[in-house]
Amino acid sequence: MDINAFLNNNQNMYFGHGTGSKSEVIQSILNNGLRCSHGSLYFTSISLGIGSQIADSEQELLRNWPHLDSKIIVIVSLPIKYRTLDVVGLGIEGNGDAAFYYIPAENLRNKYIELTNSPYVMPEFIAGYYNSQNDSYTPNPKYYENLSMQEQESLFIKVKENYFNVVTDAVDIEQYKEILKIVGCEFPLSDDEINTFQQKKKIVELFSQIPPAILNKKLILPDGNTITAEKYIKEIVLPYFPIRDFVYLKTGAQIPFLHFLMECVIFDCQERYKGDFTSYINDNVKVANNLLNKK
């Protein structure tokens, strides 16, 4: 069998992971993804090459897998455009495939999903498996190429956001774009996507700095109902007044955004304005209209 007839997406890099022939283990990998030993796909798989270009030597490797003489080879398929460069000194070496990883939720783990924080390759990037005993290939119904366009779009939003976070956790995004240009690669995210992911990342970082006791504090709304401070900030403050470095009050004071939330929004706005955030902004904050998110 010519494996290139099945692994034929020339925009993807393919990897093999040898495993035993237990059907429940194979099915778990297809359904839940492949665990990345030591936090990287590098330690748990062997590169087979680019789709439709898998060499005879790699096809022979599939038939005679070196690890424990495995007969079942799970195939991982990753779009090349969302693999980050493995450049020493950038701080992202060893994380080239991290855009395709996830950590299973505690309540979904079972005996086939280990109770560790090791990442897994998303099941949607498990293309299927090769059986060397009968030279056959079985596709994974959950593989992304078999999903609807809507399902694929939703999946790749996660992949793109993961990609953005991997890059920006390590290096300035403009610097990384320049490096991609030098090696002849295109940055795979649009400006709108970058802005969206930047805002989401800022929100995550912001909430990590607010004590849980404050986030759980009940705040009153102008209609008399109450919600948690966390929900109030997410649903009322941020859609109207986005995160910024500093907030300038009409009194002349300049305060960091985090302090503005905890001192002005959660306390002052509650005590003096009964949770009417729009009125509080209009009366107390010096801000240009074009910096507000208009509903």
Short mmCIF file of N, CA, C and O in Angstrom, two decimals, residues 161 199-209 243:
data_model
loop_
_atom_site.label_atom_id
_atom_site.label_comp_id
_atom_site.label_asym_id
_atom_site.label_seq_id
_atom_site.Cartn_x
_atom_site.Cartn_y
_atom_site.Cartn_z
N GLU A 161 -5.41 30.80 18.38
CA GLU A 161 -5.18 31.44 19.67
C GLU A 161 -4.02 30.78 20.41
O GLU A 161 -3.20 31.47 21.02
N GLN A 199 -6.52 41.00 23.25
CA GLN A 199 -7.49 41.42 24.25
C GLN A 199 -7.83 40.26 25.19
O GLN A 199 -7.90 40.43 26.41
N LYS A 200 -8.04 39.06 24.63
CA LYS A 200 -8.36 37.90 25.46
C LYS A 200 -7.22 37.57 26.42
O LYS A 200 -7.44 37.24 27.58
N LYS A 201 -6.00 37.68 25.91
CA LYS A 201 -4.84 37.39 26.77
C LYS A 201 -4.72 38.42 27.88
O LYS A 201 -4.42 38.07 29.03
N LYS A 202 -4.98 39.67 27.56
CA LYS A 202 -4.96 40.71 28.58
C LYS A 202 -6.00 40.45 29.65
O LYS A 202 -5.75 40.68 30.85
N ILE A 203 -7.17 39.98 29.24
CA ILE A 203 -8.24 39.70 30.21
C ILE A 203 -7.83 38.57 31.15
O ILE A 203 -8.04 38.64 32.36
N VAL A 204 -7.24 37.52 30.58
CA VAL A 204 -6.78 36.40 31.41
C VAL A 204 -5.74 36.87 32.42
O VAL A 204 -5.79 36.54 33.61
N GLU A 205 -4.77 37.65 31.94
CA GLU A 205 -3.71 38.17 32.82
C GLU A 205 -4.30 39.09 33.88
O GLU A 205 -3.88 39.07 35.05
N LEU A 206 -5.28 39.90 33.49
CA LEU A 206 -5.91 40.82 34.43
C LEU A 206 -6.59 40.08 35.57
O LEU A 206 -6.37 40.38 36.75
N PHE A 207 -7.40 39.08 35.23
CA PHE A 207 -8.13 38.34 36.27
C PHE A 207 -7.21 37.52 37.15
O PHE A 207 -7.54 37.24 38.30
N SER A 208 -6.04 37.15 36.62
CA SER A 208 -5.09 36.40 37.44
C SER A 208 -4.51 37.26 38.57
O SER A 208 -3.97 36.74 39.53
N GLN A 209 -4.63 38.59 38.42
CA GLN A 209 -4.07 39.51 39.41
C GLN A 209 -5.10 39.97 40.45
O GLN A 209 -4.73 40.64 41.41
N ILE A 243 -9.51 47.32 28.27
CA ILE A 243 -8.29 47.36 29.07
C ILE A 243 -7.30 48.35 28.46
O ILE A 243 -7.11 48.40 27.25
#
